[in-house]
Coordinates of C-alpha atoms and ligand atoms in Angstrom, one line a residue:
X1 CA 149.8 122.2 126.2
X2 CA 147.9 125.5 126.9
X3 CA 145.6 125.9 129.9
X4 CA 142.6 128.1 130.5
X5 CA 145.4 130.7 132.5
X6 CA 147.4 131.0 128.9
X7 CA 144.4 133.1 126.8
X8 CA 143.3 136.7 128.1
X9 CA 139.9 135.9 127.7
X10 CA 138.6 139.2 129.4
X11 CA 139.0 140.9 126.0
X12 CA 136.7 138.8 124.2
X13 CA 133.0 140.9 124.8
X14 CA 129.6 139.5 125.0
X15 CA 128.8 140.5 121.5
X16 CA 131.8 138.6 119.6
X17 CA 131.0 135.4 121.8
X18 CA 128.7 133.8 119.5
X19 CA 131.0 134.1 116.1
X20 CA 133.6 132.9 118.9
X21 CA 131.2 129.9 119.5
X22 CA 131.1 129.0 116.1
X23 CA 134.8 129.2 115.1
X24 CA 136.5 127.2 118.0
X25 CA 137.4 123.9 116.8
X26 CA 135.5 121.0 118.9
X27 CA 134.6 118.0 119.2
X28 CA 130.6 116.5 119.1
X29 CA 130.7 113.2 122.1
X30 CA 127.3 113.0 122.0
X31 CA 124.8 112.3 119.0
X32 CA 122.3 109.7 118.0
X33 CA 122.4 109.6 114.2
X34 CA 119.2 108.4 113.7
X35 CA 118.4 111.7 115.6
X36 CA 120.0 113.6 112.9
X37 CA 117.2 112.8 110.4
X38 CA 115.6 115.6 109.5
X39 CA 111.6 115.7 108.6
X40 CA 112.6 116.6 104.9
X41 CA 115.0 113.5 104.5
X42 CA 112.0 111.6 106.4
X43 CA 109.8 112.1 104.0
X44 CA 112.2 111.8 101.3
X45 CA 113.3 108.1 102.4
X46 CA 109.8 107.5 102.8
X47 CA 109.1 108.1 99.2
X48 CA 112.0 106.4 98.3
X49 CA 111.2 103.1 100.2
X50 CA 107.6 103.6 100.0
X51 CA 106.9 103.3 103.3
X52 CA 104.3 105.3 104.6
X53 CA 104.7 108.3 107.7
X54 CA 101.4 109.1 109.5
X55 CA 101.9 112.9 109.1
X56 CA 100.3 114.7 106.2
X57 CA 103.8 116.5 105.5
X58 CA 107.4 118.1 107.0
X59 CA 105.0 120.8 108.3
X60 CA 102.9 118.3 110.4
X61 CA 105.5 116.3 111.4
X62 CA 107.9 119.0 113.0
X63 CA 104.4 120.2 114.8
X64 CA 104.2 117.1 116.6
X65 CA 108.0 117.4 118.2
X66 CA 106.2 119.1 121.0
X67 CA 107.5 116.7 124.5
X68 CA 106.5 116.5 128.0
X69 CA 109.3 114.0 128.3
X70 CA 112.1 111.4 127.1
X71 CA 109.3 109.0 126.6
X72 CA 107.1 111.2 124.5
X73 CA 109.8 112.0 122.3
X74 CA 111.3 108.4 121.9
X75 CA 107.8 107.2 120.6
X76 CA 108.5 109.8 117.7
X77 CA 111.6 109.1 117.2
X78 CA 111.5 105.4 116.7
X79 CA 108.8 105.8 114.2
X80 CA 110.7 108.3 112.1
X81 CA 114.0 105.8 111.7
X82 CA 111.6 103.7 110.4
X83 CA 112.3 105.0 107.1
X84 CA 115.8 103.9 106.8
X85 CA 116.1 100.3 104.8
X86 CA 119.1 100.2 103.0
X87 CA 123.2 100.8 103.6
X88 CA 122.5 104.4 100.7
X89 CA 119.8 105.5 103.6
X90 CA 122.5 105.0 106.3
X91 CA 125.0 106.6 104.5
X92 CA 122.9 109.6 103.1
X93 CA 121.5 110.4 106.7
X94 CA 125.2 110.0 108.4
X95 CA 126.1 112.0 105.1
X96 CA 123.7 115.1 105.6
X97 CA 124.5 115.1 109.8
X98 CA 128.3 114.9 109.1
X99 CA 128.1 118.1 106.7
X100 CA 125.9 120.2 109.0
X101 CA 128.9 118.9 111.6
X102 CA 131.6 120.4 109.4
X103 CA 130.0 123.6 109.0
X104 CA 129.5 124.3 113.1
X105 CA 133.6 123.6 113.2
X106 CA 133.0 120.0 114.5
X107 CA 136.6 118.7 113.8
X108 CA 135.9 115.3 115.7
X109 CA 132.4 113.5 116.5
X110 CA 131.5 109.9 118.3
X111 CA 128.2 109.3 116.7
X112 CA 125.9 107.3 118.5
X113 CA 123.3 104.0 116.1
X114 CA 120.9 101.9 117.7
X115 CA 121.0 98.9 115.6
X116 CA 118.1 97.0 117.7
X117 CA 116.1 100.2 116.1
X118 CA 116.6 98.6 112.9
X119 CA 116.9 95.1 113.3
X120 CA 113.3 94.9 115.0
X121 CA 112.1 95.9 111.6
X122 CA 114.1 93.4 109.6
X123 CA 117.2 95.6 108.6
X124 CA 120.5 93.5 109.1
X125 CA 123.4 95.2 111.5
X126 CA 125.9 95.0 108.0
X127 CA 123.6 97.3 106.3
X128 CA 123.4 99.7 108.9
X129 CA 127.3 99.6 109.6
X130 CA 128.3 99.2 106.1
X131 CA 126.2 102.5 105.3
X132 CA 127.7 104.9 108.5
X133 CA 131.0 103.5 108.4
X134 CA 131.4 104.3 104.9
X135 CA 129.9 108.2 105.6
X136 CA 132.7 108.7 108.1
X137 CA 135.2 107.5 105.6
X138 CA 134.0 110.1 103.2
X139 CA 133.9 112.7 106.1
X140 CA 137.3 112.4 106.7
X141 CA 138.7 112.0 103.2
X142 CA 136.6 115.0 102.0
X143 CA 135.8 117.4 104.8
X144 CA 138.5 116.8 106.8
X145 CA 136.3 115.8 110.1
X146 CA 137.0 112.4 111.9
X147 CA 133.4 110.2 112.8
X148 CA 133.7 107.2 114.9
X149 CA 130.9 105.3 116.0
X150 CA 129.6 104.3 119.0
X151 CA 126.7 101.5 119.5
X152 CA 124.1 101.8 121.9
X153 CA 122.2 98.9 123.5
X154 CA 118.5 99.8 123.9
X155 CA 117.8 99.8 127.8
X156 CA 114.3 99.2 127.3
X157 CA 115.0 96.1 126.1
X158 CA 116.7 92.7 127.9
X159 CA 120.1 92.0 128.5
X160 CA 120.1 88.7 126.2
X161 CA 118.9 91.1 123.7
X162 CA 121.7 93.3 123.7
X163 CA 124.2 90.4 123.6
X164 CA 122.3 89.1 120.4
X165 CA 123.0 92.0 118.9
X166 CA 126.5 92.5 120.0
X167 CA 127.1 89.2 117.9
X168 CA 125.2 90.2 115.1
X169 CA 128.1 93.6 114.8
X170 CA 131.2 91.6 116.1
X171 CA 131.7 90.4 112.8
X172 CA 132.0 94.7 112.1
X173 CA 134.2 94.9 115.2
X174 CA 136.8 97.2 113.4
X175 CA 133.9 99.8 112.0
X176 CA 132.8 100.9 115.8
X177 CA 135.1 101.5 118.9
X178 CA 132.5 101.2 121.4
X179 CA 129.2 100.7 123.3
X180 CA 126.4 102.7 124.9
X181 CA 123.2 102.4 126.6
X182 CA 120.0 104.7 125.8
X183 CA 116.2 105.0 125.5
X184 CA 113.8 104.8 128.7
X185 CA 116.3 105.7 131.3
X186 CA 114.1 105.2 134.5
X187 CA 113.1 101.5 135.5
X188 CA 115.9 100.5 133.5
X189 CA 118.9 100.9 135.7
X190 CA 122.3 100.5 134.2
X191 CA 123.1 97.5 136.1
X192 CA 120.5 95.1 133.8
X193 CA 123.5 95.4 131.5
X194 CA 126.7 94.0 134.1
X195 CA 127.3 91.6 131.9
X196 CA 126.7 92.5 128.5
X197 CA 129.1 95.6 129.5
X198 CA 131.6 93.2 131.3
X199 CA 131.5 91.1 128.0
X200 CA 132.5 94.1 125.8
X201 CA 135.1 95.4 128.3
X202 CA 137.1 92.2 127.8
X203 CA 136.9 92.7 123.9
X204 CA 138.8 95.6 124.6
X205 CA 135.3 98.3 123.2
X206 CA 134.7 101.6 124.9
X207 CA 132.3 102.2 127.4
X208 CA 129.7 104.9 127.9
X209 CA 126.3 104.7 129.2
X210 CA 123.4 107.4 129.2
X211 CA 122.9 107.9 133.4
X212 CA 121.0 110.8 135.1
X213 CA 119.4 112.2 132.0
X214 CA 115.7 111.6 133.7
X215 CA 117.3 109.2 135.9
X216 CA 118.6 109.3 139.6
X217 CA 122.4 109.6 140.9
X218 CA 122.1 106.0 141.9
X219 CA 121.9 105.3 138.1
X220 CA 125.4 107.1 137.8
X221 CA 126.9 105.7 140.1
X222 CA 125.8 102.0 138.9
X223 CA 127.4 103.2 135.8
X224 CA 130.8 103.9 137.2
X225 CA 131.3 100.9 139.2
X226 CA 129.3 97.9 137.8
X227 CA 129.4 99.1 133.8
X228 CA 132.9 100.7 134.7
X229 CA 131.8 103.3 132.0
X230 CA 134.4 105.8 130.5
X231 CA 132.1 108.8 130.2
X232 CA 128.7 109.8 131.1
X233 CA 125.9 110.8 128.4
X234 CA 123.7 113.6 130.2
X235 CA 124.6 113.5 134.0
X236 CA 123.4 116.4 134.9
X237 CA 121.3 115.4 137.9
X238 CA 124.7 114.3 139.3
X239 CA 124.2 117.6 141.0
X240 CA 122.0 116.1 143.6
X241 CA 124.8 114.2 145.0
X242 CA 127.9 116.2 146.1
X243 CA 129.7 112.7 146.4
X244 CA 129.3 112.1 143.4
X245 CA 130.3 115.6 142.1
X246 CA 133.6 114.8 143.9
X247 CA 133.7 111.1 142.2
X248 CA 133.3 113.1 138.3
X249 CA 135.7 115.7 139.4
X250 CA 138.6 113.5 140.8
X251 CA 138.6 110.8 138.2
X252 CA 138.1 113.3 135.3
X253 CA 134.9 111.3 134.0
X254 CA 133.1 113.6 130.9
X255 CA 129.6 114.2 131.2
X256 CA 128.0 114.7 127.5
X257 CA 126.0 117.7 128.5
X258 CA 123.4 118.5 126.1
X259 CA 121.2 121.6 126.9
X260 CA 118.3 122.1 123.9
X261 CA 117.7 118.3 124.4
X262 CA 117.2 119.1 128.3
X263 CA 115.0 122.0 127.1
X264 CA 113.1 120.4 124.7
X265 CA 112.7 117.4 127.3
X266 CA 111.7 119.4 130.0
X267 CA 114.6 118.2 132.5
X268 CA 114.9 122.1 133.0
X269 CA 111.8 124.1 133.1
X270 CA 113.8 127.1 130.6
X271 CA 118.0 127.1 129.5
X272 CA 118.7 130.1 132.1
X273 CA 118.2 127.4 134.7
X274 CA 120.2 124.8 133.1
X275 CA 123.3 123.6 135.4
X276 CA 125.8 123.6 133.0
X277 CA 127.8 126.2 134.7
X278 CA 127.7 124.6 138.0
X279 CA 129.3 121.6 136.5
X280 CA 132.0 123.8 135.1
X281 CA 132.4 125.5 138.3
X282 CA 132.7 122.1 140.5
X283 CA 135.7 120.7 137.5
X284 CA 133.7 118.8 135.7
X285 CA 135.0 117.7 132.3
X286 CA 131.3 118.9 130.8
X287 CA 130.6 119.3 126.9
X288 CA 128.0 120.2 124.6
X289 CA 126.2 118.1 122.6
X290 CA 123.1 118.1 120.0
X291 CA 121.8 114.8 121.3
X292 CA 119.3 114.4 118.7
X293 CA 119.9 117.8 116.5
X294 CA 116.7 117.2 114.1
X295 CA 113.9 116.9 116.9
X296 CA 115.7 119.5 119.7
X297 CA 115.9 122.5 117.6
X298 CA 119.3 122.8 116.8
X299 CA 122.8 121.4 116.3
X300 CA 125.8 121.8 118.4
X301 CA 126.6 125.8 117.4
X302 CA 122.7 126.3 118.1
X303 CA 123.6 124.1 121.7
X304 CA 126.6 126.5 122.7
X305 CA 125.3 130.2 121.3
X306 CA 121.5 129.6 123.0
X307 CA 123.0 128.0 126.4
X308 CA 125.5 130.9 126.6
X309 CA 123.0 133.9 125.6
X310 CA 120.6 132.4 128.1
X311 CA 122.8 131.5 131.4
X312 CA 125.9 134.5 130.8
X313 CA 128.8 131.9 130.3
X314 CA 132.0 133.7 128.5
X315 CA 134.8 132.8 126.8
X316 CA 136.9 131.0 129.5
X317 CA 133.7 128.8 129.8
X318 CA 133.7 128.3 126.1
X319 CA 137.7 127.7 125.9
X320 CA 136.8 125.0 128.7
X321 CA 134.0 123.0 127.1
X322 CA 135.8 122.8 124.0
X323 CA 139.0 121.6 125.7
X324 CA 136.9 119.2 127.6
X325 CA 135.4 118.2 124.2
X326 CA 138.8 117.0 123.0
X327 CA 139.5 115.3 126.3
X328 CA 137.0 113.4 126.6
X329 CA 136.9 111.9 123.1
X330 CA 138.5 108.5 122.3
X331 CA 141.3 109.8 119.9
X332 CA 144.6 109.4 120.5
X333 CA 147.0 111.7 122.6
X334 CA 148.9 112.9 119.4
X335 CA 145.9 113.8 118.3
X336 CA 144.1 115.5 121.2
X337 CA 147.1 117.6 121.2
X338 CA 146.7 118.7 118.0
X339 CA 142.9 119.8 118.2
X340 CA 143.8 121.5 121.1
X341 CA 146.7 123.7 119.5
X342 CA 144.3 124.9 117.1
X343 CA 142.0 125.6 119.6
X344 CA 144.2 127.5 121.1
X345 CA 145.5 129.4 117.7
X346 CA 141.8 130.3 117.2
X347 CA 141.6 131.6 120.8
X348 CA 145.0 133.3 120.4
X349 CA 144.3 135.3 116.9
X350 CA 140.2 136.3 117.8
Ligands
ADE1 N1 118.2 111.8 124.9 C1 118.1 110.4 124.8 N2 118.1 109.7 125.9 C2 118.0 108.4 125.8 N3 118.0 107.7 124.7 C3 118.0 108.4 123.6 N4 118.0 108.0 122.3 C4 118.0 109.1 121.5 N5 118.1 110.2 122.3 C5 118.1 109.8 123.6
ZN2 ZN1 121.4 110.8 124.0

């Protein structure tokens, strides 16, 4: 397999980096779909389902995704999947995310639901997994990109909670290959989920957890060794704790890095400031991720051309985070070697 050292990436200039950004092949680790819905499809559902949205129109809708923090945003974004009622609204907003995927060269994604999101409100897990599952079947069948789904336990909630609803999608076991933990990271520690996680490592699931998004490097670490979680979603105030830098370096654990959802989130103050290149620079395996592409301003190719215009990465950077990308994800070795060979063709021939 190639390695940063086979491409001469000193002859790729500044100015050819973002059509560079665009056409490397990678791999999205780190999206919530319901954070794919876009205010038109919101409004469209709405009609659709007759539900009602407390915003006049799109217009006043997308002026209220203005947040002071990952709070303030997930009050929004709760009430806009509120929309979604049957497997067709699933499907259609998996549908629309998994196209706008395709286009930004997205050849592999691990798409985060939150099926307590919909249950709350009366929606069974089969409908929601019946719907996604059968958009990543399409996506692969007709646009050639592979989806695999991830769920997420709601942190805000109780532990019992999340094993209710792990029963609820056992039945489903073969439509998701893992588990995740997200919403109100602080006060909710990854360790209120030991055994809900414990439970889902013996059924043989994959494990990531959101951990020092808002949160503290205490919270990563709980999610290392009492979740024993795969990968970390954010991570990027690991940088506080140069044991723990060591801890991600030497056991190779991915951090999910997603910058316009810092931004928009205010865990940096403006994207020049944003750590992503530190992380590279210590070995993290970092990515680059859309988090929650409809509410942040952009999807993954908006992620890596804004973050790289604003802090000077280059092309080495961007060969990294799309290697990373591929190593990090939960496909096979047969295929992680293939991604990366036509990474490396793309590289090779720009
Ligand atoms: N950025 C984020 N952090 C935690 N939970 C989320 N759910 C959707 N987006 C999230
Ligand atoms: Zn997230």
């Amino acid at each position: 397999m190639a390695t940063s050292t086979t491409h001469d990436f000193g002859r790729i200039d500044a100015q050819r980096l973002p059509e560079l950004l665009r056409r490397m092949p990678k791999a999205e680790l780190h999206m919530h779909i319901e954070g794919s819905l876009e205010p038109e499809l919101i409004f469209a559902l709405a009609r659709r389902n007759g539900v009602s949205v407390p915003y006049a129109d799109v217009e006043a809708l997308r002026k209220a995704y203005a947040f002071s923090n990952l709070q303030s945003f997930l009050d929004i974004y709760y009430a806009g999947a509120s929309v979604l009622l049957t497997e067709q609204d699933f499907y259609d907003m998996a549908w629309a995310y998994l196209q706008r995927a395709a286009a930004d060269n997205v050849v592999h994604t691990e798409m985060f639901f939150d099926p307590q999101t919909h249950t709350a409100r009366g929606v069974a897990v089969e409908t929601v997994i019946n719907g996604l599952h059968r958009a990543c079947v399409d996506a692969q069948a007709q646009l050639g990109v592979s989806a695999l789904l991830i769920l997420c336990f709601l942190r805000h909630l109780s532990e019992r909670e999340a094993f209710e609803t792990l029963e609820q999608a056992l039945p489903f076991r073969d439509k998701f290959i893992g588990v995740g933990l997200d919403s109100s990271e602080l006060g909710h520690p990854p360790e209120k989920f030991a055994q809900v996680f414990a439970r889902c490592r013996e059924l043989g699931l994959r494990l990531v957890a959101h951990a020092g998004e808002e949160g503290p490097p205490a919270y990563v670490w709980s999610a290392l060794d009492v979740l024993k979680v795969e990968r970390i979603d954010h991570g990027v105030q690991s940088v506080k704790d140069p044991a723990l830098m060591q801890r991600l370096a030497q056991d190779r654990i991915p951090l999910t890095v997603c910058p316009l959802s810092n931004l928009k989130l205010c865990v940096f103050p403006d994207l020049a400031q944003h750590n992503l290149g530190a992380l590279l620079d210590a070995g993290l395996v970092a990515t680059v991720n859309s988090d929650d592409p409809a509410y942040f301003g952009g999807y993954v190719n908006q992620n890596f051309t804004e973050t790289f215009a604003a802090t000077g990465l280059g092309a080495r950077q961007a060969w990294q985070l799309a290697a990373n990308s591929f190593e990090g994800s939960f496909i096979d070795a047969s295929a992680k070697r293939a991604y990366m060979d036509r990474l490396d063709q793309v590289f090779a021939t720009f």
